PDB file of C-alpha atoms in Angstrom:
ATOM      1  CA  MET G 131     -25.591   1.546   1.790  1.00  0.00           C
ATOM      2  CA  ARG G 132     -22.604   0.422   3.837  1.00  0.00           C
ATOM      3  CA  THR G 133     -22.580  -0.103   7.595  1.00  0.00           C
ATOM      4  CA  TYR G 134     -19.832   1.294   9.794  1.00  0.00           C
ATOM      5  CA  VAL G 135     -19.133   0.728  13.494  1.00  0.00           C
ATOM      6  CA  ILE G 136     -16.992   3.492  15.082  1.00  0.00           C
ATOM      7  CA  THR G 137     -15.558   3.445  18.591  1.00  0.00           C
ATOM      8  CA  GLY G 138     -14.959   6.885  19.963  1.00  0.00           C
ATOM      9  CA  GLY G 139     -17.611   7.806  17.432  1.00  0.00           C
ATOM     10  CA  THR G 140     -19.198  10.793  19.193  1.00  0.00           C
ATOM     11  CA  ASP G 141     -16.112  13.061  19.288  1.00  0.00           C
ATOM     12  CA  GLY G 142     -13.062  14.084  17.316  1.00  0.00           C
ATOM     13  CA  MET G 143     -12.069  12.043  14.267  1.00  0.00           C
ATOM     14  CA  GLY G 144     -14.496   9.233  15.045  1.00  0.00           C
ATOM     15  CA  LYS G 145     -17.430  11.688  14.955  1.00  0.00           C
ATOM     16  CA  GLY G 146     -16.036  13.366  11.826  1.00  0.00           C
ATOM     17  CA  LEU G 147     -15.892  10.030   9.993  1.00  0.00           C
ATOM     18  CA  GLY G 148     -19.333   9.072  11.218  1.00  0.00           C
ATOM     19  CA  LEU G 149     -20.970  12.243   9.939  1.00  0.00           C
ATOM     20  CA  HIS G 150     -19.024  11.906   6.645  1.00  0.00           C
ATOM     21  CA  PHE G 151     -20.380   8.401   6.056  1.00  0.00           C
ATOM     22  CA  LEU G 152     -23.924   9.410   7.051  1.00  0.00           C
ATOM     23  CA  ALA G 153     -23.849  12.434   4.763  1.00  0.00           C
ATOM     24  CA  ARG G 154     -23.182  10.206   1.741  1.00  0.00           C
ATOM     25  CA  GLY G 155     -25.928   7.729   2.604  1.00  0.00           C
ATOM     26  CA  ASP G 156     -24.318   5.088   4.745  1.00  0.00           C
ATOM     27  CA  ARG G 157     -25.313   3.665   8.144  1.00  0.00           C
ATOM     28  CA  VAL G 158     -23.242   4.406  11.293  1.00  0.00           C
ATOM     29  CA  LEU G 159     -23.251   2.912  14.802  1.00  0.00           C
ATOM     30  CA  ALA G 160     -21.263   5.255  16.987  1.00  0.00           C
ATOM     31  CA  VAL G 161     -19.821   3.730  20.221  1.00  0.00           C
ATOM     32  CA  ALA G 162     -18.882   5.821  23.196  1.00  0.00           C
ATOM     33  CA  SER G 163     -19.412   6.083  26.945  1.00  0.00           C
ATOM     34  CA  GLY G 164     -21.027   9.507  27.245  1.00  0.00           C
ATOM     35  CA  ALA G 165     -24.777   9.888  26.822  1.00  0.00           C
ATOM     36  CA  ALA G 166     -24.679  13.635  26.262  1.00  0.00           C
ATOM     37  CA  LYS G 167     -22.238  13.388  23.346  1.00  0.00           C
ATOM     38  CA  GLY G 168     -24.188  10.455  21.979  1.00  0.00           C
ATOM     39  CA  ALA G 169     -27.310  12.582  21.960  1.00  0.00           C
ATOM     40  CA  ARG G 170     -25.544  15.439  20.183  1.00  0.00           C
ATOM     41  CA  PHE G 171     -24.225  12.973  17.559  1.00  0.00           C
ATOM     42  CA  LEU G 172     -27.766  11.748  16.910  1.00  0.00           C
ATOM     43  CA  ASN G 173     -29.039  15.301  16.673  1.00  0.00           C
ATOM     44  CA  GLU G 174     -26.405  16.223  14.108  1.00  0.00           C
ATOM     45  CA  ALA G 175     -27.202  13.070  12.145  1.00  0.00           C
ATOM     46  CA  ALA G 176     -30.874  14.093  12.106  1.00  0.00           C
ATOM     47  CA  GLU G 177     -29.905  17.550  10.831  1.00  0.00           C
ATOM     48  CA  LEU G 178     -28.207  15.779   7.931  1.00  0.00           C
ATOM     49  CA  GLY G 179     -31.414  13.895   7.214  1.00  0.00           C
ATOM     50  CA  ALA G 180     -29.723  10.685   8.375  1.00  0.00           C
ATOM     51  CA  GLY G 181     -31.483  10.136  11.684  1.00  0.00           C
ATOM     52  CA  ASP G 182     -32.817   6.772  10.559  1.00  0.00           C
ATOM     53  CA  ARG G 183     -29.298   5.565   9.662  1.00  0.00           C
ATOM     54  CA  ALA G 184     -27.500   6.683  12.873  1.00  0.00           C
ATOM     55  CA  SER G 185     -27.313   4.747  16.074  1.00  0.00           C
ATOM     56  CA  PHE G 186     -25.575   5.329  19.408  1.00  0.00           C
ATOM     57  CA  VAL G 187     -24.220   2.422  21.413  1.00  0.00           C
ATOM     58  CA  GLN G 188     -23.355   3.509  24.953  1.00  0.00           C
ATOM     59  CA  ALA G 189     -20.682   1.304  26.449  1.00  0.00           C
ATOM     60  CA  ASP G 190     -17.674   1.525  28.721  1.00  0.00           C
ATOM     61  CA  LEU G 191     -14.915   0.186  26.486  1.00  0.00           C
ATOM     62  CA  SER G 192     -12.499  -0.094  29.374  1.00  0.00           C
ATOM     63  CA  THR G 193     -14.417  -3.121  30.648  1.00  0.00           C
ATOM     64  CA  LEU G 194     -14.920  -6.565  29.097  1.00  0.00           C
ATOM     65  CA  ALA G 195     -18.645  -6.247  29.788  1.00  0.00           C
ATOM     66  CA  GLY G 196     -18.714  -3.026  27.759  1.00  0.00           C
ATOM     67  CA  MET G 197     -16.735  -4.553  24.889  1.00  0.00           C
ATOM     68  CA  ARG G 198     -19.080  -7.551  24.728  1.00  0.00           C
ATOM     69  CA  LYS G 199     -22.121  -5.245  24.919  1.00  0.00           C
ATOM     70  CA  VAL G 200     -20.902  -3.525  21.691  1.00  0.00           C
ATOM     71  CA  ILE G 201     -20.606  -6.866  19.862  1.00  0.00           C
ATOM     72  CA  ALA G 202     -24.019  -7.954  21.017  1.00  0.00           C
ATOM     73  CA  GLU G 203     -25.740  -4.711  20.095  1.00  0.00           C
ATOM     74  CA  VAL G 204     -24.122  -4.559  16.672  1.00  0.00           C
ATOM     75  CA  GLU G 205     -25.043  -8.176  15.926  1.00  0.00           C
ATOM     76  CA  ALA G 206     -28.595  -7.450  17.096  1.00  0.00           C
ATOM     77  CA  VAL G 207     -29.187  -4.867  14.342  1.00  0.00           C
ATOM     78  CA  THR G 208     -27.008  -6.000  11.478  1.00  0.00           C
ATOM     79  CA  ASP G 209     -25.343  -9.167  10.269  1.00  0.00           C
ATOM     80  CA  THR G 210     -22.850  -7.268   8.058  1.00  0.00           C
ATOM     81  CA  VAL G 211     -20.251  -4.640   8.935  1.00  0.00           C
ATOM     82  CA  ASP G 212     -18.418  -3.041   6.032  1.00  0.00           C
ATOM     83  CA  GLY G 213     -15.992  -1.032   8.146  1.00  0.00           C
ATOM     84  CA  LEU G 214     -14.907  -1.072  11.764  1.00  0.00           C
ATOM     85  CA  VAL G 215     -13.102   2.071  13.012  1.00  0.00           C
ATOM     86  CA  PHE G 216     -11.215   2.042  16.297  1.00  0.00           C
ATOM     87  CA  GLY G 217     -10.872   5.604  17.519  1.00  0.00           C
ATOM     88  CA  ALA G 218     -11.504   5.348  21.321  1.00  0.00           C
ATOM     89  CA  GLN G 219      -8.664   6.900  23.324  1.00  0.00           C
ATOM     90  CA  HIS G 220      -8.483   8.685  26.656  1.00  0.00           C
ATOM     91  CA  PHE G 221      -5.250   9.763  28.282  1.00  0.00           C
ATOM     92  CA  GLN G 222      -4.998   8.793  31.958  1.00  0.00           C
ATOM     93  CA  SER G 223      -2.129  10.331  33.847  1.00  0.00           C
ATOM     94  CA  GLU G 224      -2.683   8.336  37.027  1.00  0.00           C
ATOM     95  CA  ARG G 225      -2.936   4.566  37.197  1.00  0.00           C
ATOM     96  CA  VAL G 226      -6.528   3.452  37.335  1.00  0.00           C
ATOM     97  CA  GLU G 227      -7.614  -0.142  37.556  1.00  0.00           C
ATOM     98  CA  THR G 228     -10.789  -1.221  35.761  1.00  0.00           C
ATOM     99  CA  ALA G 229     -13.525  -3.515  37.096  1.00  0.00           C
ATOM    100  CA  ASP G 230     -11.596  -6.421  35.503  1.00  0.00           C
ATOM    101  CA  GLY G 231      -8.437  -5.650  37.385  1.00  0.00           C
ATOM    102  CA  LEU G 232      -6.698  -4.224  34.300  1.00  0.00           C
ATOM    103  CA  GLU G 233      -4.776  -0.965  33.796  1.00  0.00           C
ATOM    104  CA  TYR G 234      -7.192   1.508  32.243  1.00  0.00           C
ATOM    105  CA  THR G 235      -5.161   2.560  29.176  1.00  0.00           C
ATOM    106  CA  PHE G 236      -4.255  -1.018  28.296  1.00  0.00           C
ATOM    107  CA  ALA G 237      -7.922  -2.024  28.532  1.00  0.00           C
ATOM    108  CA  LEU G 238      -9.396   0.910  26.622  1.00  0.00           C
ATOM    109  CA  ALA G 239      -6.762   1.549  23.995  1.00  0.00           C
ATOM    110  CA  TYR G 240      -5.600  -1.981  23.225  1.00  0.00           C
ATOM    111  CA  LEU G 241      -7.887  -4.668  24.693  1.00  0.00           C
ATOM    112  CA  SER G 242     -11.141  -3.178  23.374  1.00  0.00           C
ATOM    113  CA  ARG G 243      -9.679  -3.240  19.871  1.00  0.00           C
ATOM    114  CA  TYR G 244      -8.611  -6.898  20.370  1.00  0.00           C
ATOM    115  CA  VAL G 245     -11.987  -8.121  21.715  1.00  0.00           C
ATOM    116  CA  ILE G 246     -14.264  -6.161  19.358  1.00  0.00           C
ATOM    117  CA  GLY G 247     -12.170  -6.733  16.285  1.00  0.00           C
ATOM    118  CA  HIS G 248     -12.168 -10.517  16.667  1.00  0.00           C
ATOM    119  CA  GLY G 249     -15.746 -10.444  17.980  1.00  0.00           C
ATOM    120  CA  LEU G 250     -17.101  -8.825  14.838  1.00  0.00           C
ATOM    121  CA  PHE G 251     -14.966 -10.778  12.463  1.00  0.00           C
ATOM    122  CA  ASP G 252     -17.851 -12.873  11.014  1.00  0.00           C
ATOM    123  CA  ALA G 253     -19.935  -9.750  10.375  1.00  0.00           C
ATOM    124  CA  LEU G 254     -16.979  -8.128   8.613  1.00  0.00           C
ATOM    125  CA  GLU G 255     -16.356 -11.166   6.414  1.00  0.00           C
ATOM    126  CA  ARG G 256     -19.927 -10.947   5.082  1.00  0.00           C
ATOM    127  CA  ALA G 257     -19.232  -7.527   3.569  1.00  0.00           C
ATOM    128  CA  ALA G 258     -18.075  -6.960  -0.007  1.00  0.00           C
ATOM    129  CA  ALA G 259     -14.755  -5.219   0.910  1.00  0.00           C
ATOM    130  CA  PRO G 260     -14.432  -5.283   4.716  1.00  0.00           C
ATOM    131  CA  VAL G 261     -11.821  -3.197   6.496  1.00  0.00           C
ATOM    132  CA  ILE G 262     -10.733  -2.500  10.087  1.00  0.00           C
ATOM    133  CA  MET G 263      -9.296   0.984  10.458  1.00  0.00           C
ATOM    134  CA  ASN G 264      -7.267   1.288  13.624  1.00  0.00           C
ATOM    135  CA  ILE G 265      -6.495   4.896  14.362  1.00  0.00           C
ATOM    136  CA  ALA G 266      -3.425   4.693  16.512  1.00  0.00           C
ATOM    137  CA  GLY G 267       0.278   5.633  16.336  1.00  0.00           C
ATOM    138  CA  PRO G 268       2.374   3.443  14.023  1.00  0.00           C
ATOM    139  CA  GLY G 269       5.597   5.138  13.090  1.00  0.00           C
ATOM    140  CA  GLY G 270       5.184   7.608  15.876  1.00  0.00           C
ATOM    141  CA  LEU G 271       6.690   8.093  19.353  1.00  0.00           C
ATOM    142  CA  PRO G 272       8.621   5.076  20.642  1.00  0.00           C
ATOM    143  CA  GLY G 273       7.230   2.874  23.375  1.00  0.00           C
ATOM    144  CA  THR G 274       8.137  -0.290  25.202  1.00  0.00           C
ATOM    145  CA  ILE G 275       5.939  -3.341  25.943  1.00  0.00           C
ATOM    146  CA  GLU G 276       6.541  -4.430  29.543  1.00  0.00           C
ATOM    147  CA  TRP G 277       6.031  -8.136  28.919  1.00  0.00           C
ATOM    148  CA  ASP G 278       6.387  -9.033  32.663  1.00  0.00           C
ATOM    149  CA  ASP G 279       4.173  -6.196  33.784  1.00  0.00           C
ATOM    150  CA  LEU G 280       1.632  -5.339  31.094  1.00  0.00           C
ATOM    151  CA  GLN G 281      -0.657  -3.790  33.694  1.00  0.00           C
ATOM    152  CA  LEU G 282       2.156  -1.423  34.758  1.00  0.00           C
ATOM    153  CA  ARG G 283       1.777  -2.042  38.467  1.00  0.00           C
ATOM    154  CA  ASP G 284       5.337  -0.741  38.896  1.00  0.00           C
ATOM    155  CA  GLY G 285       6.480   2.560  37.487  1.00  0.00           C
ATOM    156  CA  HIS G 286       3.196   3.643  35.840  1.00  0.00           C
ATOM    157  CA  ARG G 287       3.237   6.940  34.004  1.00  0.00           C
ATOM    158  CA  GLY G 288       0.547   8.152  31.712  1.00  0.00           C
ATOM    159  CA  MET G 289       2.740   8.546  28.652  1.00  0.00           C
ATOM    160  CA  ARG G 290       4.429   5.241  29.319  1.00  0.00           C
ATOM    161  CA  ALA G 291       0.999   3.486  29.397  1.00  0.00           C
ATOM    162  CA  ALA G 292      -0.058   5.240  26.215  1.00  0.00           C
ATOM    163  CA  MET G 293       3.035   4.308  24.296  1.00  0.00           C
ATOM    164  CA  GLN G 294       2.947   0.733  25.514  1.00  0.00           C
ATOM    165  CA  SER G 295      -0.661   0.465  24.209  1.00  0.00           C
ATOM    166  CA  SER G 296       0.398   1.984  20.938  1.00  0.00           C
ATOM    167  CA  ARG G 297       3.043  -0.684  20.422  1.00  0.00           C
ATOM    168  CA  CYS G 298       0.517  -3.369  21.457  1.00  0.00           C
ATOM    169  CA  ILE G 299      -1.882  -2.074  18.801  1.00  0.00           C
ATOM    170  CA  ASP G 300       0.854  -2.374  16.139  1.00  0.00           C
ATOM    171  CA  LEU G 301       1.300  -6.023  17.072  1.00  0.00           C
ATOM    172  CA  LEU G 302      -2.493  -6.541  17.125  1.00  0.00           C
ATOM    173  CA  GLY G 303      -2.585  -5.567  13.463  1.00  0.00           C
ATOM    174  CA  ILE G 304       0.229  -7.976  12.594  1.00  0.00           C
ATOM    175  CA  ALA G 305      -1.432 -10.804  14.505  1.00  0.00           C
ATOM    176  CA  PHE G 306      -4.900 -10.370  12.911  1.00  0.00           C
ATOM    177  CA  PRO G 307      -4.180 -12.158   9.641  1.00  0.00           C
ATOM    178  CA  GLN G 308      -2.234 -14.790  11.586  1.00  0.00           C
ATOM    179  CA  ARG G 309      -5.376 -15.445  13.636  1.00  0.00           C
ATOM    180  CA  HIS G 310      -7.583 -15.292  10.496  1.00  0.00           C
ATOM    181  CA  PRO G 311      -5.592 -16.678   7.579  1.00  0.00           C
ATOM    182  CA  GLY G 312      -7.276 -16.253   4.244  1.00  0.00           C
ATOM    183  CA  ALA G 313      -9.632 -13.550   5.559  1.00  0.00           C
ATOM    184  CA  ARG G 314     -10.945 -10.932   3.157  1.00  0.00           C
ATOM    185  CA  THR G 315     -10.972  -8.292   5.949  1.00  0.00           C
ATOM    186  CA  ARG G 316      -8.148  -5.849   5.471  1.00  0.00           C
ATOM    187  CA  TYR G 317      -6.489  -4.392   8.613  1.00  0.00           C
ATOM    188  CA  VAL G 318      -5.102  -0.856   8.479  1.00  0.00           C
ATOM    189  CA  LEU G 319      -2.982   0.769  11.216  1.00  0.00           C
ATOM    190  CA  TYR G 320      -3.217   4.541  10.715  1.00  0.00           C
ATOM    191  CA  ASN G 321      -1.359   7.379  12.406  1.00  0.00           C
ATOM    192  CA  PRO G 322      -3.219  10.677  11.575  1.00  0.00           C
ATOM    193  CA  LEU G 323      -0.341  12.806  12.935  1.00  0.00           C
ATOM    194  CA  THR G 324      -1.445  16.018  14.702  1.00  0.00           C
ATOM    195  CA  VAL G 325      -5.183  16.720  14.621  1.00  0.00           C
ATOM    196  CA  ARG G 326      -7.206  19.432  16.372  1.00  0.00           C
ATOM    197  CA  THR G 327      -9.295  17.288  18.719  1.00  0.00           C
ATOM    198  CA  ALA G 328     -10.108  17.179  22.478  1.00  0.00           C
ATOM    199  CA  MET G 329      -7.192  14.821  23.123  1.00  0.00           C
ATOM    200  CA  ALA G 330      -5.567  17.379  25.462  1.00  0.00           C
ATOM    201  CA  ASP G 331      -8.606  17.756  27.815  1.00  0.00           C
ATOM    202  CA  PRO G 332      -7.563  14.970  30.327  1.00  0.00           C
ATOM    203  CA  LEU G 333      -3.979  16.285  30.649  1.00  0.00           C
ATOM    204  CA  PRO G 334      -2.719  18.134  33.744  1.00  0.00           C
ATOM    205  CA  THR G 335      -3.281  21.912  33.482  1.00  0.00           C
ATOM    206  CA  VAL G 336       0.149  23.054  32.213  1.00  0.00           C
ATOM    207  CA  HIS G 337       0.484  20.156  29.688  1.00  0.00           C
ATOM    208  CA  ARG G 338      -3.093  20.719  28.564  1.00  0.00           C
ATOM    209  CA  MET G 339      -2.485  24.413  27.807  1.00  0.00           C
ATOM    210  CA  LEU G 340       0.736  23.684  25.949  1.00  0.00           C
ATOM    211  CA  THR G 341      -0.839  20.832  23.990  1.00  0.00           C
ATOM    212  CA  LYS G 342      -3.858  22.905  22.984  1.00  0.00           C
ATOM    213  CA  ALA G 343      -1.574  25.718  21.816  1.00  0.00           C
ATOM    214  CA  MET G 344       0.411  23.237  19.721  1.00  0.00           C
ATOM    215  CA  LEU G 345      -2.713  21.825  18.184  1.00  0.00           C
ATOM    216  CA  LEU G 346      -3.881  25.240  17.169  1.00  0.00           C
ATOM    217  CA  LEU G 347      -0.579  25.985  15.548  1.00  0.00           C
ATOM    218  CA  ILE G 348       0.189  22.782  13.674  1.00  0.00           C
ATOM    219  CA  GLY G 349      -2.834  20.495  13.988  1.00  0.00           C
ATOM    220  CA  GLN G 350      -5.045  19.599  11.088  1.00  0.00           C
ATOM    221  CA  PRO G 351      -8.785  20.186  11.387  1.00  0.00           C
ATOM    222  CA  VAL G 352     -10.793  17.011  11.693  1.00  0.00           C
ATOM    223  CA  ARG G 353     -12.530  17.548   8.306  1.00  0.00           C
ATOM    224  CA  LYS G 354      -9.091  17.496   6.605  1.00  0.00           C
ATOM    225  CA  ALA G 355      -7.562  14.654   8.687  1.00  0.00           C
ATOM    226  CA  ILE G 356     -10.401  12.194   7.936  1.00  0.00           C
ATOM    227  CA  VAL G 357     -10.004  12.478   4.106  1.00  0.00           C
ATOM    228  CA  PRO G 358      -7.213   9.895   3.696  1.00  0.00           C
ATOM    229  CA  ILE G 359      -8.877   7.588   6.240  1.00  0.00           C
ATOM    230  CA  ALA G 360     -12.114   7.596   4.322  1.00  0.00           C
ATOM    231  CA  GLU G 361     -10.194   7.002   1.055  1.00  0.00           C
ATOM    232  CA  LEU G 362      -8.451   3.967   2.566  1.00  0.00           C
ATOM    233  CA  MET G 363     -11.741   2.576   3.806  1.00  0.00           C
ATOM    234  CA  ASP G 364     -13.292   3.009   0.359  1.00  0.00           C
ATOM    235  CA  HIS G 365     -10.315   1.460  -1.326  1.00  0.00           C
ATOM    236  CA  PRO G 366      -8.516  -0.892   1.191  1.00  0.00           C
ATOM    237  CA  PRO G 367      -4.971  -2.081   0.477  1.00  0.00           C
ATOM    238  CA  THR G 368      -4.776  -5.425  -1.195  1.00  0.00           C
ATOM    239  CA  GLU G 369      -2.478  -6.841   1.520  1.00  0.00           C
ATOM    240  CA  PRO G 370      -3.998  -8.299   4.702  1.00  0.00           C
ATOM    241  CA  ILE G 371      -2.278  -5.687   6.932  1.00  0.00           C
ATOM    242  CA  ALA G 372      -0.888  -2.205   6.129  1.00  0.00           C
ATOM    243  CA  ALA G 373       0.328   0.738   8.190  1.00  0.00           C
ATOM    244  CA  PHE G 374       0.364   4.381   7.379  1.00  0.00           C
ATOM    245  CA  ARG G 375       1.713   7.628   8.926  1.00  0.00           C
ATOM    246  CA  GLY G 376      -0.425  10.187   7.263  1.00  0.00           C
ATOM    247  CA  ARG G 377      -0.354   9.312   3.569  1.00  0.00           C
ATOM    248  CA  LYS G 378       3.067   7.667   3.888  1.00  0.00           C
ATOM    249  CA  ARG G 379       2.997   3.888   3.867  1.00  0.00           C
ATOM    250  CA  LEU G 380       5.172   2.278   6.467  1.00  0.00           C
ATOM    251  CA  ALA G 381       7.374  -0.809   6.003  1.00  0.00           C
ATOM    252  CA  LEU G 382       6.165  -3.599   8.289  1.00  0.00           C
ATOM    253  CA  THR G 383       9.686  -4.281   9.574  1.00  0.00           C
ATOM    254  CA  GLY G 384      11.464  -3.925  12.892  1.00  0.00           C
ATOM    255  CA  THR G 385      10.425  -4.600  16.464  1.00  0.00           C
ATOM    256  CA  ASP G 386       7.130  -2.812  16.266  1.00  0.00           C
ATOM    257  CA  PHE G 387       5.763  -5.170  13.564  1.00  0.00           C
ATOM    258  CA  ASN G 388       7.655  -8.355  14.517  1.00  0.00           C
ATOM    259  CA  PRO G 389       5.473 -11.476  13.777  1.00  0.00           C
ATOM    260  CA  SER G 390       6.780 -13.599  16.636  1.00  0.00           C
ATOM    261  CA  ARG G 391       6.187 -10.724  19.112  1.00  0.00           C
ATOM    262  CA  ALA G 392       2.726 -10.416  17.648  1.00  0.00           C
ATOM    263  CA  ARG G 393       2.036 -14.091  18.241  1.00  0.00           C
ATOM    264  CA  ARG G 394       3.362 -13.821  21.796  1.00  0.00           C
ATOM    265  CA  LEU G 395       1.100 -10.873  22.621  1.00  0.00           C
ATOM    266  CA  ASP G 396      -1.892 -12.535  20.976  1.00  0.00           C
ATOM    267  CA  ALA G 397      -1.410 -15.620  23.143  1.00  0.00           C
ATOM    268  CA  ILE G 398      -1.017 -13.583  26.343  1.00  0.00           C
ATOM    269  CA  THR G 399      -4.086 -11.528  25.515  1.00  0.00           C
ATOM    270  CA  ALA G 400      -6.221 -14.547  24.673  1.00  0.00           C
ATOM    271  CA  GLU G 401      -5.297 -16.144  27.991  1.00  0.00           C
ATOM    272  CA  LEU G 402      -6.007 -12.888  29.885  1.00  0.00           C
ATOM    273  CA  VAL G 403      -9.487 -12.539  28.320  1.00  0.00           C
ATOM    274  CA  ASP G 404     -10.314 -16.233  28.797  1.00  0.00           C
ATOM    275  CA  SER G 405      -9.312 -16.100  32.501  1.00  0.00           C
ATOM    276  CA  ARG G 406     -11.608 -13.208  33.128  1.00  0.00           C
ATOM    277  CA  THR G 407     -14.440 -14.805  31.235  1.00  0.00           C
ATOM    278  CA  VAL G 408     -14.211 -17.878  33.488  1.00  0.00           C
ATOM    279  CA  THR G 409     -14.269 -15.676  36.600  1.00  0.00           C
ATOM    280  CA  GLY G 410     -17.153 -13.552  35.312  1.00  0.00           C
ATOM    281  CA  GLY G 411     -15.134 -10.555  34.070  1.00  0.00           C
TER     282      GLY G 411
END
């Protein structure tokens, strides 16, 4: 029996993966902020006969306190994590600042992956073939990292924030083996392309209607979209870091995967987290 931790684990692809792993006999800790969806996930797990192997961790992953809560609760119930799936996303069209004084999308989409990934590193390394599966957007829409304004205090737009976080996630994957040389944990950046999920729900009305129509026309159902992800988690790449767009493997070249940029972002992020730890964030 393997143990999987899945952020965004009560909806969309995260939920689909969680139920897939439970159905075959594994253990799943689903992380999300909503109690109602958490209860539904646990009910569906019970219907599969997997109620004793399913857990729900309620946490606000846009806050450092919520990120640390996840680490603590996972470590309280298991000392080994076979797979860590990052699926938490929530589009925010307006600029919202978290309790830590951070731009919401940066905190949820990027920083939670940074803090939890490094925080559960020891538990991952105890597994036989550990893997971090980061469901994001490598090889997708372009985006720019605003190095002098990561919190987008000037010129915030929802899509601009989302694309910046996507590029930060790419560099997070590149920096992981730099931070943990010789680690057995494999890091996978995965772009699932278009999937029929609730991703359009937070969008403004017109954009929401158009996006939902597009998803119905060309989007994959979740049950199909999770297949290559589960395969990669069962048989991780041999290299420390790999990126995929669907089943197509991406070359780790160019600005998006630049090692020096990855080191720069890692250093900035470490300082950002440390400064808020000292001040109680």
